[in-house]
Structure formats: C-alpha cells, structure tokens
Amino acid sequence: MHNVSNGQIALLVATIACFAVATICSLLRLRRDHEGLRVVGKVVAYLGLLSSVGVLIWHSAERGTWIPLGDNFDTLVCLGVLLAGFVLYMQVFRPLRGLEGFLLPIVILLMTAAVVFGRTQPHDYVNTTWSWVHRIAAYGGAVAFAIACAGGLMFLWVSRRLKSARIAGPGPRMGSLERLEHLTLLSVGLGFGLLTIGAITGLARIAETPGDTRLGDQWYLNPKVLLALCVWVVYAVVLHSPINPSFRGRRAAVLSVVGFALMVGTVVAVQFVPSGR
C-alpha cells in the first residue's frame, strides 16, 4: 500500500477549490459574459492544473516510481489531470464557451474520490502486457466517456435554449448543435474503441488464470461485468446514431449521459462489491 501524506491531501484539496472557483465562474458567464469572470476562471483553472500535476509528482517521488496508475490516489488524480488538460486545451485552440462548467465538476468529483479512496490500492496489479493494456484502455475510455457526457449535457442545454427562444439573452452562445454533436460522437467513438480493448484484454486476463479469477468462478454474473456490458451496449447505440436518424441529436446526447452514469456505477462497484476469491 502506498502512503498518501497529509501534505498531498492538503494540496489536492486546494486543487479542488481552484477547480470549484473556475466552475462557478464558467456557470456565471452563462448568465452574463463578464471579462473579469473569464480572467479569474482561466487563472484558477491553470493553478488547479499545475497544483494537481504537483500532487502527482510529489506522490510519484514518494512511491519511488514514475509509472502511473499504481494506486487509487494516483489513478484518480491522473484522470482528473487529463480531463482538466483537455478543457484548457480546448479553450486555447478550439474555444467552446461553457465547457468548463460541464467538465470541471467531473474533475472535482475525481479529485474528491482521490481524497476519499486515496489511501488504498485498487488491485494487486499483475505486471503483464495484458494487465497494462487493460488498465490504460479502461481508464482512457472513462476519460473519453466523461468528455462525451459533457458534450451531451451541453447539447441538451443549447437545444433547450433554442426551443425556448432565449438565445438572444445576456448569456454567451456555447457552440452550435452540430459542433457539440460532433464532439460527443468523436469522444464516444474513442471511448468505445478503448472500452472494447479493455474488455478483450480483461477476458484475456481471466483466461490467463482460469479458476483463480478475482471476480469468482461465475465472473460473468458479477455486477462489475454486467454494468460494463451495459455501458458497452449503450455507447454502441450512440456510436451508430449517424446511420440511424431516430437516435441522432437529443437521443444520442441523453444516451451519452446515461452511459456515463453507468460508467460511474461500474467504478462504484469496483470499489464496494467484493471481488470474489
């Protein structure tokens, strides 16, 4: 078990506070686009990203290895850093107003989970190629689905504003429906591919140790496996929405949000459901 010092927890709490302020500024700008709010939100978001990277460096130095995803703390902070980095990258090169207000809360949840679960290891990882590919694909898919969820929520928000004929109000526009749908489908496509790789390599790990799987002999009935299967099916429907007009637009956005909720349920199951023998 890797120790997480009180100093690392304190720095991570400060990181959460920075991202919370950035989120509030972004949400306030949806009502009134003020330059001061934009500057403050941008500054604290960068401070949050820098401090979270500092937490990772500090924790890696104490672990004695720079290989990521070694424990719950490192894994959850890594995911948060990836999401926060994506937000800031988008706002620099492909600005999409309001994106922080929908994605940074997910970053805050990941960082908070790191504080809560940070003093435990998720698994006794097996140092094999299958294990590493499985972990990277699974975590990368989770990041992509979080982005798809944010894109879906923004699509629903913009669609609601358009229908209520309030787009001429004081709030800034958040991008076209076409662009938001493209972001959602692109993220779903990436996440679906990674999830499929993670599922295949996960099955390979089970086959590698027949009769001694952590999920038990009836691993196919384990809640973790069933939830992961539901996530795969939901995103398969979203991924094929371009060839099925009845699932485009609003329905695809709703399904992307539902799929991410199931993904969160899978993560919770990993933490609390017994793993078998």
XYZ file of N, CA, C and O in Angstrom, residues 24-173:
600
model
N -17.579 27.792 -11.008
C -18.548 28.841 -10.665
C -18.449 30.003 -11.648
O -19.472 30.524 -12.123
N -17.220 30.408 -11.977
C -17.030 31.499 -12.941
C -17.623 31.136 -14.301
O -18.257 31.969 -14.960
N -17.411 29.892 -14.732
C -17.944 29.454 -16.021
C -19.466 29.469 -16.022
O -20.093 29.920 -16.992
N -20.084 28.990 -14.947
C -21.543 28.961 -14.870
C -22.124 30.369 -14.796
O -23.181 30.654 -15.391
N -21.441 31.266 -14.089
C -21.911 32.654 -14.016
C -21.844 33.325 -15.385
O -22.690 34.160 -15.720
N -20.850 32.950 -16.189
C -20.716 33.536 -17.527
C -21.831 33.091 -18.468
O -22.053 33.719 -19.505
N -22.519 31.991 -18.121
C -23.648 31.577 -18.946
C -24.798 32.569 -18.822
O -25.638 32.677 -19.716
N -24.839 33.278 -17.707
C -25.860 34.304 -17.490
C -25.400 35.679 -17.952
O -26.165 36.446 -18.539
N -24.136 35.954 -17.651
C -23.592 37.265 -18.025
C -22.119 37.109 -18.346
O -21.323 36.770 -17.479
N -21.771 37.364 -19.606
C -20.398 37.192 -20.065
C -19.565 38.393 -19.640
O -19.551 39.430 -20.305
N -18.873 38.251 -18.514
C -18.073 39.337 -17.961
C -16.594 39.001 -18.116
O -16.158 37.878 -17.831
N -15.783 39.978 -18.560
C -14.365 39.738 -18.801
C -13.641 39.352 -17.515
O -12.742 38.494 -17.519
N -14.028 39.979 -16.399
C -13.390 39.649 -15.126
C -13.597 38.197 -14.741
O -12.675 37.525 -14.249
N -14.808 37.673 -14.978
C -15.089 36.273 -14.684
C -14.252 35.349 -15.564
O -13.759 34.303 -15.108
N -14.084 35.735 -16.805
C -13.288 34.914 -17.728
C -11.840 34.835 -17.265
O -11.238 33.750 -17.245
N -11.270 35.972 -16.876
C -9.870 36.005 -16.450
C -9.668 35.211 -15.162
O -8.750 34.387 -15.046
N -10.545 35.452 -14.176
C -10.428 34.735 -12.901
C -10.577 33.231 -13.109
O -9.799 32.423 -12.571
N -11.579 32.832 -13.906
C -11.792 31.414 -14.161
C -10.598 30.766 -14.836
O -10.207 29.640 -14.492
N -9.999 31.478 -15.790
C -8.849 30.934 -16.511
C -7.647 30.790 -15.591
O -6.953 29.764 -15.600
N -7.403 31.818 -14.757
C -6.248 31.786 -13.855
C -6.363 30.646 -12.846
O -5.423 29.864 -12.653
N -7.507 30.532 -12.193
C -7.650 29.492 -11.167
C -7.671 28.095 -11.790
O -7.235 27.122 -11.165
N -8.160 27.974 -13.025
C -8.144 26.672 -13.696
C -6.705 26.230 -13.957
O -6.353 25.063 -13.734
N -5.850 27.164 -14.415
C -4.445 26.837 -14.635
C -3.734 26.537 -13.314
O -2.889 25.627 -13.245
N -4.080 27.281 -12.261
C -3.498 26.994 -10.952
C -3.892 25.591 -10.481
O -3.070 24.855 -9.927
N -5.161 25.238 -10.718
C -5.619 23.906 -10.345
C -4.875 22.820 -11.100
O -4.493 21.790 -10.526
N -4.665 23.044 -12.411
C -3.958 22.047 -13.208
C -2.508 21.904 -12.736
O -2.006 20.782 -12.576
N -1.848 23.035 -12.487
C -0.456 22.994 -12.042
C -0.330 22.313 -10.676
O 0.574 21.496 -10.461
N -1.233 22.634 -9.766
C -1.153 22.031 -8.438
C -1.457 20.539 -8.486
O -0.858 19.749 -7.749
N -2.373 20.118 -9.373
C -2.666 18.680 -9.489
C -1.479 17.925 -10.071
O -1.183 16.795 -9.654
N -0.778 18.535 -11.030
C 0.445 17.928 -11.550
C 1.497 17.848 -10.448
O 2.226 16.856 -10.321
N 1.544 18.900 -9.620
C 2.463 18.878 -8.483
C 2.158 17.742 -7.521
O 3.079 17.104 -6.981
N 0.882 17.482 -7.296
C 0.493 16.361 -6.436
C 0.989 15.042 -7.008
O 1.531 14.183 -6.289
N 0.823 14.861 -8.325
C 1.280 13.625 -8.961
C 2.795 13.456 -8.838
O 3.284 12.354 -8.551
N 3.525 14.545 -9.074
C 4.991 14.470 -8.975
C 5.412 14.132 -7.546
O 6.275 13.278 -7.312
N 4.789 14.792 -6.579
C 5.089 14.548 -5.164
C 4.804 13.093 -4.799
O 5.632 12.409 -4.195
N 3.623 12.611 -5.197
C 3.228 11.238 -4.854
C 4.128 10.222 -5.548
O 4.512 9.204 -4.943
N 4.477 10.474 -6.809
C 5.349 9.553 -7.540
C 6.735 9.491 -6.910
O 7.349 8.418 -6.839
N 7.229 10.653 -6.446
C 8.545 10.684 -5.805
C 8.550 9.844 -4.528
O 9.514 9.115 -4.244
N 7.464 9.917 -3.762
C 7.395 9.140 -2.529
C 7.166 7.653 -2.808
O 7.589 6.801 -2.022
N 6.474 7.332 -3.914
C 6.285 5.930 -4.290
C 7.567 5.311 -4.812
O 7.736 4.098 -4.815
N 8.470 6.161 -5.302
C 9.727 5.668 -5.841
C 9.622 5.177 -7.264
O 10.510 4.466 -7.750
N 8.536 5.538 -7.946
C 8.358 5.153 -9.354
C 7.533 6.208 -10.063
O 6.655 6.826 -9.468
N 7.842 6.406 -11.341
C 7.102 7.384 -12.147
C 6.060 6.701 -13.024
O 5.404 7.349 -13.831
N 5.911 5.395 -12.887
C 4.889 4.673 -13.640
C 3.524 5.020 -13.037
O 3.310 4.834 -11.839
N 2.594 5.533 -13.843
C 1.308 5.972 -13.299
C 0.357 4.814 -13.007
O 0.646 3.662 -13.312
N -0.781 5.154 -12.402
C -1.883 4.220 -12.148
C -1.501 3.113 -11.173
O -2.002 1.992 -11.263
N -0.638 3.432 -10.202
C -0.191 2.414 -9.267
C -1.118 2.204 -8.094
O -1.067 1.162 -7.453
N -1.948 3.216 -7.762
C -2.898 3.079 -6.673
C -4.095 3.980 -6.958
O -4.129 4.696 -7.968
N -5.098 3.931 -6.083
C -6.310 4.719 -6.307
C -6.028 6.208 -6.376
O -6.578 6.919 -7.221
N -5.205 6.704 -5.476
C -4.897 8.129 -5.430
C -4.289 8.581 -6.753
O -4.750 9.541 -7.374
N -3.258 7.881 -7.177
C -2.557 8.231 -8.407
C -3.476 8.124 -9.619
O -3.485 8.989 -10.500
N -4.288 7.063 -9.660
C -5.176 6.823 -10.795
C -6.225 7.920 -10.934
O -6.423 8.488 -12.012
N -6.913 8.238 -9.835
C -7.991 9.231 -9.885
C -7.457 10.630 -10.173
O -8.078 11.392 -10.924
N -6.316 10.974 -9.604
C -5.726 12.283 -9.888
C -5.289 12.360 -11.350
O -5.468 13.382 -12.014
N -4.732 11.255 -11.870
C -4.333 11.221 -13.287
C -5.530 11.488 -14.200
O -5.435 12.262 -15.159
N -6.651 10.838 -13.917
C -7.848 11.047 -14.721
C -8.297 12.498 -14.643
O -8.689 13.102 -15.655
N -8.257 13.070 -13.450
C -8.645 14.467 -13.296
C -7.737 15.400 -14.066
O -8.197 16.357 -14.697
N -6.446 15.128 -14.039
C -5.482 15.956 -14.775
C -5.739 15.880 -16.275
O -5.690 16.890 -16.997
N -6.011 14.667 -16.770
C -6.290 14.504 -18.198
C -7.519 15.311 -18.618
O -7.517 15.987 -19.660
N -8.580 15.248 -17.816
C -9.798 15.992 -18.139
C -9.573 17.494 -18.068
O -10.004 18.239 -18.947
N -8.907 17.944 -17.010
C -8.636 19.374 -16.876
C -7.753 19.865 -18.016
O -7.965 20.957 -18.561
N -6.757 19.056 -18.382
C -5.896 19.427 -19.501
C -6.668 19.530 -20.806
O -6.415 20.419 -21.628
N -7.621 18.615 -21.004
C -8.452 18.672 -22.210
C -9.266 19.958 -22.250
O -9.370 20.611 -23.299
N -9.843 20.344 -21.105
C -10.642 21.573 -21.047
C -9.794 22.781 -21.434
O -10.190 23.593 -22.288
N -8.623 22.907 -20.827
C -7.774 24.075 -21.095
C -7.253 24.054 -22.529
O -7.111 25.108 -23.160
N -6.957 22.866 -23.037
C -6.525 22.756 -24.440
C -7.623 23.249 -25.378
O -7.366 24.021 -26.312
N -8.847 22.794 -25.145
C -9.974 23.212 -25.977
C -10.180 24.719 -25.920
O -10.442 25.371 -26.940
N -10.046 25.303 -24.733
C -10.312 26.720 -24.586
C -9.214 27.577 -25.208
O -9.428 28.756 -25.473
N -8.056 27.001 -25.430
C -6.964 27.741 -26.071
C -7.038 27.603 -27.588
O -6.941 28.593 -28.321
N -7.220 26.387 -28.079
C -7.142 26.139 -29.516
C -8.505 26.029 -30.198
O -8.631 26.372 -31.374
N -9.515 25.515 -29.483
C -10.858 25.404 -30.058
C -11.874 25.865 -29.009
O -12.584 25.057 -28.423
N -11.931 27.188 -28.744
C -12.776 27.696 -27.653
C -14.232 27.254 -27.786
O -14.836 27.343 -28.850
N -14.755 26.755 -26.672
C -16.144 26.328 -26.606
C -16.685 26.797 -25.262
O -16.459 26.166 -24.229
N -17.363 27.937 -25.277
C -17.801 28.561 -24.031
C -18.758 27.660 -23.250
O -19.642 27.036 -23.816
N -18.533 27.640 -21.955
C -19.380 26.835 -21.088
C -18.850 25.437 -20.841
O -19.358 24.725 -19.978
N -17.809 25.014 -21.580
C -17.293 23.659 -21.440
C -16.777 23.406 -20.028
O -16.966 22.321 -19.477
N -16.139 24.436 -19.419
C -15.606 24.260 -18.066
C -16.713 23.926 -17.071
O -16.538 23.100 -16.175
N -17.861 24.583 -17.228
C -18.959 24.376 -16.290
C -19.528 22.975 -16.321
O -20.162 22.538 -15.350
N -19.295 22.252 -17.422
C -19.831 20.896 -17.543
C -18.775 19.823 -17.291
O -19.110 18.713 -16.882
N -17.486 20.136 -17.556
C -16.436 19.136 -17.380
C -15.708 19.258 -16.050
O -15.349 18.238 -15.444
N -15.457 20.477 -15.584
C -14.713 20.629 -14.340
C -15.414 20.007 -13.132
O -14.729 19.525 -12.218
N -16.775 19.996 -13.054
C -17.388 19.263 -11.940
C -17.004 17.786 -11.908
O -16.878 17.194 -10.827
N -16.791 17.179 -13.089
C -16.346 15.791 -13.134
C -14.922 15.688 -12.603
O -14.566 14.741 -11.885
N -14.088 16.682 -12.954
C -12.721 16.729 -12.419
C -12.756 16.820 -10.895
O -12.005 16.134 -10.192
N -13.645 17.672 -10.377
C -13.772 17.841 -8.923
C -14.185 16.519 -8.268
O -13.660 16.141 -7.209
N -15.115 15.795 -8.894
C -15.541 14.504 -8.357
C -14.379 13.503 -8.331
O -14.216 12.752 -7.358
N -13.570 13.498 -9.391
C -12.428 12.589 -9.442
C -11.416 12.929 -8.349
O -10.895 12.035 -7.661
N -11.141 14.230 -8.173
C -10.185 14.654 -7.144
C -10.718 14.349 -5.747
O -9.979 13.919 -4.855
N -12.021 14.561 -5.551
C -12.624 14.250 -4.249
C -12.548 12.754 -3.970
O -12.272 12.325 -2.838
N -12.807 11.942 -5.006
C -12.702 10.492 -4.845
C -11.266 10.094 -4.506
O -11.044 9.143 -3.743
N -10.286 10.824 -5.046
C -8.888 10.532 -4.723
C -8.619 10.778 -3.242
O -7.872 10.027 -2.600
N -9.242 11.831 -2.683
C -9.086 12.102 -1.250
C -9.721 10.986 -0.427
O -9.164 10.523 0.576
N -10.905 10.516 -0.861
C -11.657 9.516 -0.100
C -11.005 8.131 -0.208
O -10.813 7.428 0.794
N -10.670 7.721 -1.447
C -10.137 6.380 -1.670
C -8.621 6.357 -1.808
O -8.045 5.331 -2.155
N -7.984 7.486 -1.564
C -6.562 7.620 -1.881
C -5.621 6.791 -1.046
O -4.450 6.630 -1.406
N -6.062 6.281 0.077
C -5.166 5.537 0.952
C -5.255 4.022 0.748
O -4.806 3.249 1.590
N -5.859 3.612 -0.359
C -5.975 2.172 -0.639
C -5.510 1.877 -2.052
O -5.522 2.737 -2.922
N -5.109 0.644 -2.270
C -4.773 0.178 -3.607
C -5.993 -0.493 -4.225
O -6.674 -1.272 -3.545
N -6.289 -0.236 -5.519
C -7.442 -0.872 -6.137
C -7.262 -2.371 -6.346
O -8.175 -3.154 -6.184
N -6.094 -2.797 -6.717
C -5.852 -4.207 -7.014
C -4.374 -4.505 -6.811
O -3.529 -3.609 -6.826
N -4.051 -5.749 -6.643
C -2.663 -6.182 -6.746
C -2.390 -6.427 -8.223
O -2.565 -7.529 -8.744
N -1.991 -5.384 -8.920
C -1.866 -5.451 -10.373
C -0.811 -6.484 -10.797
O 0.236 -6.648 -10.162
N -1.120 -7.171 -11.851
C -0.187 -8.135 -12.429
C 0.625 -7.416 -13.505
O 0.069 -6.790 -14.404
N 1.943 -7.506 -13.390
C 2.807 -6.787 -14.323
C 2.950 -7.576 -15.614
O 3.984 -8.170 -15.904
N 1.892 -7.615 -16.378
C 1.922 -8.274 -17.674
C 1.443 -7.295 -18.731
O 0.836 -6.271 -18.430
N 1.737 -7.623 -19.977
C 1.289 -6.763 -21.075
C -0.223 -6.641 -21.084
O -0.775 -5.550 -21.256
N -0.927 -7.779 -20.863
C -2.382 -7.733 -20.858
C -2.893 -6.792 -19.772
O -3.844 -6.039 -19.974
N -2.272 -6.852 -18.604
C -2.712 -6.028 -17.481
C -2.552 -4.550 -17.787
O -3.454 -3.740 -17.551
N -1.409 -4.178 -18.324
C -1.171 -2.757 -18.623
C -2.105 -2.249 -19.714
O -2.656 -1.155 -19.619
N -2.273 -3.035 -20.764
C -3.180 -2.622 -21.837
C -4.603 -2.489 -21.313
O -5.318 -1.528 -21.645
N -5.014 -3.434 -20.475
C -6.359 -3.394 -19.908
C -6.562 -2.133 -19.081
O -7.584 -1.452 -19.219
N -5.623 -1.801 -18.242
C -5.755 -0.641 -17.373
C -5.783 0.660 -18.165
O -6.637 1.526 -17.951
N -4.840 0.801 -19.095
C -4.766 2.039 -19.879
C -6.024 2.217 -20.725
O -6.584 3.314 -20.820
N -6.495 1.132 -21.353
C -7.698 1.211 -22.186
C -8.922 1.556 -21.343
O -9.753 2.382 -21.734
N -9.049 0.932 -20.169
C -10.206 1.171 -19.319
C -10.240 2.612 -18.820
O -11.273 3.299 -18.884
N -9.104 3.109 -18.335
C -9.063 4.472 -17.815
C -9.188 5.498 -18.942
O -9.844 6.529 -18.789
N -8.556 5.210 -20.087
C -8.691 6.123 -21.223
C -10.124 6.196 -21.716
O -10.623 7.273 -22.073
N -10.817 5.041 -21.738
C -12.224 5.038 -22.123
C -13.076 5.850 -21.173
O -14.002 6.550 -21.591
N -12.774 5.779 -19.864
C -13.525 6.552 -18.879
C -13.378 8.046 -19.124
O -14.349 8.809 -19.033
N -12.161 8.475 -19.461
C -11.935 9.892 -19.767
C -12.733 10.308 -20.992
O -13.398 11.363 -21.003
N -12.686 9.507 -22.048
C -13.417 9.828 -23.276
C -14.920 9.897 -23.024
O -15.615 10.782 -23.538
N -15.451 8.981 -22.224
C -16.884 8.983 -21.934
C -17.279 10.187 -21.076
O -18.401 10.686 -21.184
N -16.381 10.637 -20.206
C -16.656 11.850 -19.434
C -16.781 13.061 -20.367
O -17.655 13.913 -20.191
N -15.915 13.123 -21.366
C -15.988 14.208 -22.344
C -17.290 14.109 -23.145
O -17.959 15.113 -23.403
N -17.666 12.876 -23.528
C -18.921 12.680 -24.259
C -20.117 13.096 -23.412
O -21.076 13.690 -23.913
N -20.062 12.807 -22.118
C -21.138 13.206 -21.210
C -21.266 14.720 -21.163
O -22.370 15.272 -21.220
N -20.126 15.402 -21.050
C -20.151 16.863 -21.030
C -20.715 17.421 -22.334
O -21.522 18.350 -22.335
N -20.281 16.834 -23.473
C -20.806 17.275 -24.759
C -22.300 17.035 -24.871
O -23.040 17.879 -25.400
N -22.772 15.894 -24.358
C -24.209 15.604 -24.383
C -25.005 16.573 -23.528
O -26.077 17.039 -23.928
N -24.501 16.884 -22.339
C -25.190 17.835 -21.463
C -25.259 19.218 -22.105
O -26.286 19.907 -22.035
N -24.169 19.634 -22.732
C -24.159 20.933 -23.395
C -25.125 20.945 -24.582
O -25.789 21.948 -24.847
N -25.191 19.828 -25.312
C -26.138 19.728 -26.430
C -27.568 19.915 -25.927
O -28.360 20.659 -26.530
N -27.899 19.252 -24.831
C -29.249 19.361 -24.274
C -29.523 20.780 -23.793
O -30.639 21.293 -23.958
N -28.520 21.427 -23.205
C -28.683 22.802 -22.728
C -28.958 23.756 -23.879
O -29.883 24.565 -23.844
N -28.099 23.668 -24.919
C -28.255 24.558 -26.075
C -29.571 24.285 -26.780
O -30.274 25.214 -27.200
N -29.938 23.017 -26.924
C -31.200 22.668 -27.570
C -32.384 23.257 -26.807
O -33.338 23.773 -27.403
N -32.317 23.220 -25.495
C -33.396 23.783 -24.668
C -33.485 25.296 -24.842
O -34.577 25.864 -24.936
N -32.330 25.942 -24.915
C -32.336 27.403 -25.097
C -32.907 27.782 -26.458
O -33.616 28.783 -26.597
N -32.559 26.985 -27.470
C -33.078 27.262 -28.800
C -34.599 27.119 -28.838
O -35.306 27.938 -29.420
N -35.103 26.068 -28.209
C -36.547 25.835 -28.210
C -37.301 26.895 -27.417
O -38.441 27.237 -27.736
N -36.662 27.403 -26.355
C -37.336 28.412 -25.527
C -37.132 29.824 -26.059
O -37.589 30.789 -25.458
N -36.399 29.922 -27.189
C -36.209 31.218 -27.864
C -35.560 32.242 -26.944
O -35.880 33.424 -26.972
N -34.555 31.786 -26.159
C -33.860 32.707 -25.287
C -32.405 32.898 -25.678
O -31.598 33.390 -24.894
N -32.067 32.539 -26.880
C -30.667 32.632 -27.286
C -30.222 34.074 -27.459
O -29.040 34.349 -27.537
N -31.147 35.008 -27.498
C -30.768 36.416 -27.632
C -30.548 37.063 -26.273
O -30.329 38.261 -26.188
N -30.589 36.278 -25.207
C -30.429 36.813 -23.861
C -28.988 37.188 -23.599
O -28.126 37.169 -24.476
N -28.672 37.528 -22.328
C -27.343 38.012 -21.998
C -26.266 36.941 -21.990
O -25.093 37.259 -22.029
N -26.621 35.686 -21.897
C -25.625 34.626 -21.820
C -24.923 34.403 -23.144
O -25.474 34.647 -24.220
N -23.656 33.945 -23.133
C -22.921 33.684 -24.363
C -23.395 32.408 -25.036
O -23.909 31.509 -24.383
N -23.194 32.346 -26.333
C -23.506 31.111 -27.048
C -22.459 30.059 -26.713
O -21.305 30.365 -26.459
